[in-house]
Amino acid sequence: MNSKVSNDWKWQIANRISTREQLEEYIELTDDERAAFDGDIPLSFAVTPHYASLLTSDALRKTVIPTDHENNIGTGELADPLGEEDHRATPHLIHTYPDKVLFLATTFCSTYCRYCTRSRMVGKPLPFDVSTFDETFQYIEEHKEIRDVLISGGDPLTMTDSVLDELLSRVRNIPHIRMVRIGSKVPVVLPQRITAELCSILRKHRVWLSLHFIHEAELSPETKAACRMLSDYGIGMVSQTVLLKGVNDDTQSLIDLFYGLLEINVKPYYLLQCDPVQGSEHFRTTVEKGIELIQSLHGHISGLAVPQYVIDAPGGGGKVPIIGKEQIRREGDDVVFLNYLGKEYRYPDPL
Ligand SMILES: *Cc1c(COP(=O)(O)O)cnc(C)c1O
């Protein structure tokens, strides 16, 4: 591989791995993995050459390589577990909470996670016919109670500098908006994208990044350098980690990841109970296990290294921080708890 070429982010995207044959140039597949490729793959598949180079880690390979388990629809699993479609205010906007909105700017990612909460739409054309963001900006302008805009997708940092600059300018031009965040896994899967030009745009618009890390093996030299550059430009960064069975569901893996993140100025923000998206059963731990894990961190390690453990309440109740077993009750296959409005929600969690 020519290192000069492969260091270019557009080269990384153009040379994405999207077939079994391409993947086999990087790693040897197991019989199960090969069989999954030969069958019907229900979720979008793609991996950047950079992330493929990290797949010697068994933890990471589970999260991006298709397996037959994805065809299993477990108890209570849904295509849209968070009920986002019920809260879609405009084609690009999900308005679930009072003062913050989720702006879905693209359905494209450079690498697809097998447990993605938006697997119903990522890697596919937008499910509606829109060519502009006009209606979405109009909605945000008219709703003066909105203070915080979280731009996500798909992965917004796969968009070009000029498109991002324009999008961020339009958000920043709305006087009642005080906080702008971008949700992205780009520094992890496509660190070449973090250029001085991009950092300048993010700094100009005072953007926070909400990044997605799941394991210490993702902290490659390229990813550390990308986060250090973002930090040098004054970009605030937090990480959301999905709790995944056999990937990071043990105390030591979490400690290694969270301290590793602090060392590159990324604050662990959320440890998310895996959403009950279709085909995710093999990734999901029980909520009881999640509580034991978060309690094994509280007090035992730097408070800065401890994220909030949250369940995103299925059906659109929002994220609910869980710190102890007294907050939940079991009813058969469901875990029952209250959200921030005191309303009861259920997470399907067969033992
Ligand atoms: C997660 C999420 C947000 C942001 O929530 P925070 O808890 O403030 O990080 C906003 N809207 C939707 C629909 C979300 O799922």
Tab-separated table of C-alpha atoms and ligand atoms in Angstrom:
chain	number	residue	atom	x	y	z
A	1	MET	CA	0.000	0.000	0.000
A	2	ASN	CA	1.345	3.426	-0.892
A	3	SER	CA	1.388	5.282	2.412
A	4	LYS	CA	1.166	8.731	0.814
A	5	VAL	CA	-2.041	7.768	-0.968
A	6	SER	CA	-3.560	5.891	1.962
A	7	ASN	CA	-3.065	8.884	4.228
A	8	ASP	CA	-5.633	10.808	2.235
A	9	TRP	CA	-9.166	10.554	3.659
A	10	LYS	CA	-10.824	10.559	0.260
A	11	TRP	CA	-8.586	7.657	-0.744
A	12	GLN	CA	-9.696	5.821	2.407
A	13	ILE	CA	-13.342	6.285	1.451
A	14	ALA	CA	-12.837	5.470	-2.236
A	15	ASN	CA	-11.009	2.303	-1.212
A	16	ARG	CA	-13.488	1.202	1.426
A	17	ILE	CA	-13.821	-2.525	1.937
A	18	SER	CA	-17.337	-3.570	1.008
A	19	THR	CA	-17.004	-7.186	-0.142
A	20	ARG	CA	-15.791	-10.437	1.422
A	21	GLU	CA	-12.962	-10.672	-1.113
A	22	GLN	CA	-11.637	-7.212	-0.214
A	23	LEU	CA	-11.857	-7.987	3.502
A	24	GLU	CA	-9.920	-11.229	3.037
A	25	GLU	CA	-6.967	-9.171	1.837
A	26	TYR	CA	-6.692	-7.871	5.420
A	27	ILE	CA	-7.732	-10.754	7.657
A	28	GLU	CA	-8.504	-14.430	7.534
A	29	LEU	CA	-12.226	-14.985	8.022
A	30	THR	CA	-13.736	-17.771	10.097
A	31	ASP	CA	-16.146	-20.233	8.446
A	32	ASP	CA	-19.075	-18.486	10.160
A	33	GLU	CA	-18.029	-15.075	8.894
A	34	ARG	CA	-17.554	-16.408	5.360
A	35	ALA	CA	-20.987	-18.058	5.471
A	36	ALA	CA	-22.597	-14.787	6.584
A	37	PHE	CA	-21.196	-12.998	3.516
A	38	ASP	CA	-22.511	-15.730	1.261
A	39	GLY	CA	-26.004	-15.368	2.736
A	40	ASP	CA	-28.244	-12.340	3.000
A	41	ILE	CA	-26.572	-9.482	4.948
A	42	PRO	CA	-29.421	-7.447	6.457
A	43	LEU	CA	-27.257	-4.501	7.615
A	44	SER	CA	-24.995	-2.271	5.535
A	45	PHE	CA	-21.348	-3.377	5.445
A	46	ALA	CA	-18.250	-1.235	4.897
A	47	VAL	CA	-14.913	-0.785	6.680
A	48	THR	CA	-12.141	1.723	5.955
A	49	PRO	CA	-8.664	0.334	5.224
A	50	HIS	CA	-7.528	2.093	8.432
A	51	TYR	CA	-10.069	0.311	10.651
A	52	ALA	CA	-9.475	-2.984	8.795
A	53	SER	CA	-5.834	-2.731	9.851
A	54	LEU	CA	-7.021	-2.880	13.500
A	55	LEU	CA	-9.128	-6.011	13.053
A	56	THR	CA	-6.455	-8.303	14.461
A	57	SER	CA	-8.323	-7.335	17.664
A	58	ASP	CA	-11.067	-9.937	18.199
A	59	ALA	CA	-13.101	-7.346	20.087
A	60	LEU	CA	-13.166	-4.955	17.141
A	61	ARG	CA	-13.812	-7.546	14.449
A	62	LYS	CA	-17.074	-8.613	16.124
A	63	THR	CA	-18.396	-5.089	15.812
A	64	VAL	CA	-17.919	-4.610	12.052
A	65	ILE	CA	-17.857	-8.064	10.399
A	66	PRO	CA	-21.290	-9.548	9.622
A	67	THR	CA	-22.301	-12.816	11.283
A	68	ASP	CA	-25.353	-15.009	10.923
A	69	HIS	CA	-26.664	-13.718	14.319
A	70	GLU	CA	-27.845	-10.529	12.583
A	71	ASN	CA	-30.642	-12.479	10.961
A	72	ASN	CA	-32.054	-13.380	14.407
A	73	ILE	CA	-34.779	-11.023	15.594
A	74	GLY	CA	-34.718	-11.266	19.415
A	75	THR	CA	-37.545	-10.612	21.902
A	76	GLY	CA	-38.733	-7.008	21.739
A	77	GLU	CA	-36.245	-5.957	19.055
A	78	LEU	CA	-37.347	-3.238	16.653
A	79	ALA	CA	-36.085	-1.588	13.459
A	80	ASP	CA	-36.481	1.788	15.221
A	81	PRO	CA	-35.990	1.019	18.925
A	82	LEU	CA	-35.905	4.658	20.064
A	83	GLY	CA	-39.160	5.565	18.323
A	84	GLU	CA	-37.327	8.248	16.341
A	85	GLU	CA	-39.781	8.108	13.456
A	86	ASP	CA	-42.590	9.180	15.846
A	87	HIS	CA	-40.537	12.265	16.755
A	88	ARG	CA	-39.452	13.209	13.237
A	89	ALA	CA	-40.256	16.928	13.018
A	90	THR	CA	-38.856	17.444	9.499
A	91	PRO	CA	-37.214	14.998	7.073
A	92	HIS	CA	-33.824	15.643	8.725
A	93	LEU	CA	-34.836	16.362	12.321
A	94	ILE	CA	-35.735	14.265	15.378
A	95	HIS	CA	-37.206	16.345	18.220
A	96	THR	CA	-37.619	14.106	21.277
A	97	TYR	CA	-36.461	16.297	24.168
A	98	PRO	CA	-37.615	19.829	25.074
A	99	ASP	CA	-34.514	21.910	24.303
A	100	LYS	CA	-32.357	19.759	22.029
A	101	VAL	CA	-32.727	18.275	18.563
A	102	LEU	CA	-31.022	15.565	16.560
A	103	PHE	CA	-30.178	16.740	13.031
A	104	LEU	CA	-29.660	13.741	10.722
A	105	ALA	CA	-27.471	15.316	8.061
A	106	THR	CA	-26.435	12.217	6.106
A	107	THR	CA	-27.025	8.447	6.037
A	108	PHE	CA	-23.418	7.743	4.981
A	109	CYS	CA	-20.709	6.277	7.238
A	110	SER	CA	-17.191	5.262	6.237
A	111	THR	CA	-17.525	2.158	8.457
A	112	TYR	CA	-20.754	0.533	9.639
A	113	CYS	CA	-21.195	-0.826	13.181
A	114	ARG	CA	-23.183	-4.079	13.362
A	115	TYR	CA	-25.169	-2.856	16.424
A	116	CYS	CA	-26.080	0.549	14.964
A	117	THR	CA	-29.256	2.017	16.415
A	118	ARG	CA	-29.979	3.566	13.001
A	119	SER	CA	-29.220	0.462	10.941
A	120	ARG	CA	-32.669	0.877	9.377
A	121	MET	CA	-31.377	3.887	7.441
A	122	VAL	CA	-27.564	4.035	7.388
A	123	GLY	CA	-25.859	3.196	4.106
A	124	LYS	CA	-29.154	3.639	2.260
A	125	PRO	CA	-30.553	6.557	0.302
A	126	LEU	CA	-32.580	8.983	2.437
A	127	PRO	CA	-36.086	7.545	2.840
A	128	PHE	CA	-37.621	10.777	1.552
A	129	ASP	CA	-37.146	13.107	-1.338
A	130	VAL	CA	-35.282	16.188	-0.145
A	131	SER	CA	-32.465	18.105	-1.678
A	132	THR	CA	-31.974	20.839	0.915
A	133	PHE	CA	-31.996	21.427	4.660
A	134	ASP	CA	-34.277	24.495	4.319
A	135	GLU	CA	-37.324	23.033	6.055
A	136	THR	CA	-35.153	21.876	8.955
A	137	PHE	CA	-33.553	25.289	9.482
A	138	GLN	CA	-36.962	26.912	9.338
A	139	TYR	CA	-38.211	24.541	12.062
A	140	ILE	CA	-35.238	25.288	14.328
A	141	GLU	CA	-35.651	29.025	13.745
A	142	GLU	CA	-39.343	28.886	14.655
A	143	HIS	CA	-38.814	26.750	17.775
A	144	LYS	CA	-37.118	29.192	20.123
A	145	GLU	CA	-37.061	26.630	22.936
A	146	ILE	CA	-34.305	24.739	21.074
A	147	ARG	CA	-30.837	25.548	22.451
A	148	ASP	CA	-28.779	22.512	21.499
A	149	VAL	CA	-28.369	21.030	18.009
A	150	LEU	CA	-26.724	17.624	17.707
A	151	ILE	CA	-25.726	16.948	14.115
A	152	SER	CA	-25.468	13.246	13.438
A	153	GLY	CA	-26.500	10.696	10.829
A	154	GLY	CA	-24.714	8.653	9.405
A	155	ASP	CA	-21.451	10.415	10.056
A	156	PRO	CA	-21.411	14.169	9.359
A	157	LEU	CA	-17.603	14.352	9.317
A	158	THR	CA	-17.657	12.361	6.051
A	159	MET	CA	-19.148	15.445	4.402
A	160	THR	CA	-16.799	17.874	2.662
A	161	ASP	CA	-15.336	20.932	4.406
A	162	SER	CA	-17.465	23.327	2.348
A	163	VAL	CA	-20.736	21.498	3.066
A	164	LEU	CA	-19.920	21.325	6.790
A	165	ASP	CA	-18.898	24.969	6.934
A	166	GLU	CA	-22.171	26.015	5.291
A	167	LEU	CA	-24.285	23.754	7.531
A	168	LEU	CA	-22.563	24.977	10.708
A	169	SER	CA	-22.818	28.622	9.630
A	170	ARG	CA	-26.548	28.267	9.182
A	171	VAL	CA	-26.959	26.678	12.628
A	172	ARG	CA	-24.740	29.305	14.286
A	173	ASN	CA	-26.750	32.083	12.626
A	174	ILE	CA	-29.811	31.126	14.670
A	175	PRO	CA	-29.627	33.401	17.750
A	176	HIS	CA	-31.265	31.047	20.269
A	177	ILE	CA	-28.850	28.161	19.534
A	178	ARG	CA	-26.212	27.968	22.278
A	179	MET	CA	-24.690	24.541	21.732
A	180	VAL	CA	-23.681	22.720	18.552
A	181	ARG	CA	-22.391	19.178	18.617
A	182	ILE	CA	-21.414	16.698	15.920
A	183	GLY	CA	-21.754	12.969	16.566
A	184	SER	CA	-18.989	11.065	14.769
A	185	LYS	CA	-16.760	8.000	14.697
A	186	VAL	CA	-14.465	9.554	12.082
A	187	PRO	CA	-11.429	10.144	14.370
A	188	VAL	CA	-11.537	6.380	15.049
A	189	VAL	CA	-12.355	4.865	11.658
A	190	LEU	CA	-11.040	7.625	9.361
A	191	PRO	CA	-8.479	9.655	11.362
A	192	GLN	CA	-6.984	11.003	8.111
A	193	ARG	CA	-10.104	13.187	7.847
A	194	ILE	CA	-8.943	15.316	10.802
A	195	THR	CA	-6.988	17.972	8.935
A	196	ALA	CA	-5.977	21.492	9.973
A	197	GLU	CA	-8.646	22.859	7.593
A	198	LEU	CA	-11.399	20.786	9.208
A	199	CYS	CA	-10.199	21.714	12.716
A	200	SER	CA	-10.340	25.415	11.777
A	201	ILE	CA	-13.943	25.074	10.630
A	202	LEU	CA	-14.941	23.275	13.839
A	203	ARG	CA	-13.154	25.902	15.927
A	204	LYS	CA	-14.748	28.782	14.014
A	205	HIS	CA	-18.229	27.435	14.799
A	206	ARG	CA	-17.342	26.383	18.389
A	207	VAL	CA	-18.402	22.784	17.815
A	208	TRP	CA	-18.238	20.018	20.424
A	209	LEU	CA	-17.595	16.496	19.191
A	210	SER	CA	-19.467	13.542	20.565
A	211	LEU	CA	-17.283	10.620	19.494
A	212	HIS	CA	-17.964	6.911	19.461
A	213	PHE	CA	-15.256	4.703	20.988
A	214	ILE	CA	-15.839	1.133	22.145
A	215	HIS	CA	-12.411	-0.345	22.918
A	216	GLU	CA	-8.817	0.565	23.737
A	217	ALA	CA	-7.702	-1.203	20.531
A	218	GLU	CA	-9.213	1.741	18.645
A	219	LEU	CA	-6.635	4.122	20.133
A	220	SER	CA	-4.189	3.768	17.237
A	221	PRO	CA	-1.337	6.272	16.807
A	222	GLU	CA	-3.364	7.912	13.992
A	223	THR	CA	-6.467	8.273	16.185
A	224	LYS	CA	-4.465	9.665	19.111
A	225	ALA	CA	-2.829	12.194	16.784
A	226	ALA	CA	-6.227	13.191	15.367
A	227	CYS	CA	-7.687	13.771	18.855
A	228	ARG	CA	-4.607	15.699	19.970
A	229	MET	CA	-4.933	17.978	16.943
A	230	LEU	CA	-8.638	18.552	17.648
A	231	SER	CA	-7.753	19.321	21.253
A	232	ASP	CA	-4.986	21.732	20.189
A	233	TYR	CA	-7.643	23.603	18.204
A	234	GLY	CA	-9.767	23.872	21.344
A	235	ILE	CA	-12.464	21.425	20.258
A	236	GLY	CA	-14.294	19.894	23.247
A	237	MET	CA	-14.654	16.123	22.933
A	238	VAL	CA	-16.713	13.508	24.735
A	239	SER	CA	-17.120	9.799	24.023
A	240	GLN	CA	-20.167	7.599	23.916
A	241	THR	CA	-19.426	3.901	24.400
A	242	VAL	CA	-21.968	1.183	23.699
A	243	LEU	CA	-21.771	-1.688	26.197
A	244	LEU	CA	-21.203	-4.786	24.045
A	245	LYS	CA	-21.090	-8.418	25.115
A	246	GLY	CA	-17.705	-10.041	24.533
A	247	VAL	CA	-16.253	-6.713	23.368
A	248	ASN	CA	-16.031	-4.404	26.383
A	249	ASP	CA	-18.308	-5.898	29.074
A	250	ASP	CA	-15.623	-6.317	31.726
A	251	THR	CA	-14.208	-3.823	34.218
A	252	GLN	CA	-10.627	-3.928	32.938
A	253	SER	CA	-11.604	-3.242	29.281
A	254	LEU	CA	-13.649	-0.240	30.384
A	255	ILE	CA	-10.882	1.147	32.617
A	256	ASP	CA	-8.308	0.760	29.824
A	257	LEU	CA	-10.570	2.556	27.358
A	258	PHE	CA	-11.687	5.375	29.651
A	259	TYR	CA	-8.185	6.251	30.922
A	260	GLY	CA	-6.921	6.028	27.330
A	261	LEU	CA	-9.561	8.549	26.316
A	262	LEU	CA	-8.689	10.982	29.113
A	263	GLU	CA	-5.080	10.891	27.919
A	264	ILE	CA	-6.193	12.311	24.566
A	265	ASN	CA	-8.555	14.883	26.120
A	266	VAL	CA	-11.762	12.967	25.422
A	267	LYS	CA	-14.150	12.851	28.407
A	268	PRO	CA	-16.068	9.551	28.743
A	269	TYR	CA	-19.677	10.796	28.614
A	270	TYR	CA	-22.057	7.867	28.241
A	271	LEU	CA	-21.813	4.115	28.604
A	272	LEU	CA	-24.927	3.137	26.682
A	273	GLN	CA	-26.916	-0.009	27.238
A	274	CYS	CA	-27.107	-1.465	23.690
A	275	ASP	CA	-30.387	-0.469	22.022
A	276	PRO	CA	-32.734	-3.354	21.168
A	277	VAL	CA	-32.273	-2.924	17.437
A	278	GLN	CA	-33.122	-5.877	15.183
A	279	GLY	CA	-30.360	-8.497	15.104
A	280	SER	CA	-28.489	-7.187	18.184
A	281	GLU	CA	-29.230	-9.919	20.751
A	282	HIS	CA	-25.718	-11.373	20.593
A	283	PHE	CA	-24.313	-7.951	21.550
A	284	ARG	CA	-26.586	-7.166	24.469
A	285	THR	CA	-25.642	-7.660	28.101
A	286	THR	CA	-28.300	-7.651	30.834
A	287	VAL	CA	-29.021	-4.363	32.583
A	288	GLU	CA	-28.017	-6.023	35.879
A	289	LYS	CA	-24.560	-6.664	34.381
A	290	GLY	CA	-24.367	-3.048	33.229
A	291	ILE	CA	-25.130	-1.857	36.763
A	292	GLU	CA	-22.471	-4.154	38.245
A	293	LEU	CA	-19.927	-2.796	35.762
A	294	ILE	CA	-20.661	0.867	36.404
A	295	GLN	CA	-20.571	0.231	40.168
A	296	SER	CA	-17.151	-1.395	39.716
A	297	LEU	CA	-15.943	1.966	38.377
A	298	HIS	CA	-17.629	4.556	40.651
A	299	GLY	CA	-15.127	5.482	43.376
A	300	HIS	CA	-12.578	2.939	42.221
A	301	ILE	CA	-11.093	5.088	39.455
A	302	SER	CA	-10.795	8.782	38.597
A	303	GLY	CA	-14.251	10.323	38.551
A	304	LEU	CA	-13.356	11.940	35.236
A	305	ALA	CA	-12.888	8.476	33.723
A	306	VAL	CA	-16.402	7.336	34.694
A	307	PRO	CA	-19.198	7.957	32.180
A	308	GLN	CA	-22.896	7.857	32.995
A	309	TYR	CA	-24.428	4.445	32.378
A	310	VAL	CA	-27.673	5.088	30.501
A	311	ILE	CA	-30.537	3.185	28.959
A	312	ASP	CA	-32.065	5.034	26.015
A	313	ALA	CA	-35.721	4.372	26.825
A	314	PRO	CA	-37.268	2.395	23.948
A	315	GLY	CA	-40.085	4.313	22.300
A	316	GLY	CA	-38.486	7.735	22.801
A	317	GLY	CA	-38.384	8.336	26.569
A	318	GLY	CA	-34.861	9.717	26.318
A	319	LYS	CA	-31.645	8.618	27.981
A	320	VAL	CA	-32.029	7.513	31.593
A	321	PRO	CA	-28.928	7.438	33.846
A	322	ILE	CA	-28.844	4.265	35.950
A	323	ILE	CA	-26.635	4.130	39.034
A	324	GLY	CA	-28.177	1.363	41.140
A	325	LYS	CA	-30.467	-1.667	41.069
A	326	GLU	CA	-33.135	0.108	43.122
A	327	GLN	CA	-33.979	2.179	40.027
A	328	ILE	CA	-35.109	-0.817	38.011
A	329	ARG	CA	-37.620	-3.609	38.441
A	330	ARG	CA	-37.899	-6.809	36.466
A	331	GLU	CA	-41.170	-7.923	34.873
A	332	GLY	CA	-40.534	-11.166	33.002
A	333	ASP	CA	-38.349	-10.357	30.019
A	334	ASP	CA	-38.552	-6.594	30.609
A	335	VAL	CA	-36.593	-4.183	32.780
A	336	VAL	CA	-38.911	-1.374	33.903
A	337	PHE	CA	-37.749	2.128	34.973
A	338	LEU	CA	-38.816	5.790	35.043
A	339	ASN	CA	-37.524	8.486	32.676
A	340	TYR	CA	-36.809	12.167	33.486
A	341	LEU	CA	-40.540	12.969	33.289
A	342	GLY	CA	-41.445	10.198	35.743
A	343	LYS	CA	-43.001	8.102	32.981
A	344	GLU	CA	-42.545	4.336	32.926
A	345	TYR	CA	-40.527	2.690	30.137
A	346	ARG	CA	-39.449	-0.889	29.407
A	347	TYR	CA	-36.248	-2.320	28.006
A	348	PRO	CA	-36.576	-5.875	26.633
A	349	ASP	CA	-33.879	-7.883	28.427
A	350	PRO	CA	-34.515	-11.634	28.426
A	351	LEU	CA	-32.325	-13.431	30.982
B	1	LIG	C1	-29.088	11.325	22.625
B	1	LIG	C2	-30.025	12.256	22.004
B	1	LIG	C3	-29.888	13.639	22.186
B	1	LIG	C4	-28.778	14.236	23.034
B	1	LIG	O1	-28.939	13.854	24.365
B	1	LIG	P1	-27.882	14.255	25.506
B	1	LIG	O2	-28.318	13.432	26.677
B	1	LIG	O3	-28.034	15.721	25.751
B	1	LIG	O4	-26.531	13.911	25.013
B	1	LIG	C5	-30.816	14.456	21.591
B	1	LIG	N1	-31.844	13.958	20.857
B	1	LIG	C6	-32.014	12.636	20.682
B	1	LIG	C7	-33.179	12.153	19.893
B	1	LIG	C8	-31.106	11.739	21.243
B	1	LIG	O5	-31.267	10.412	21.053
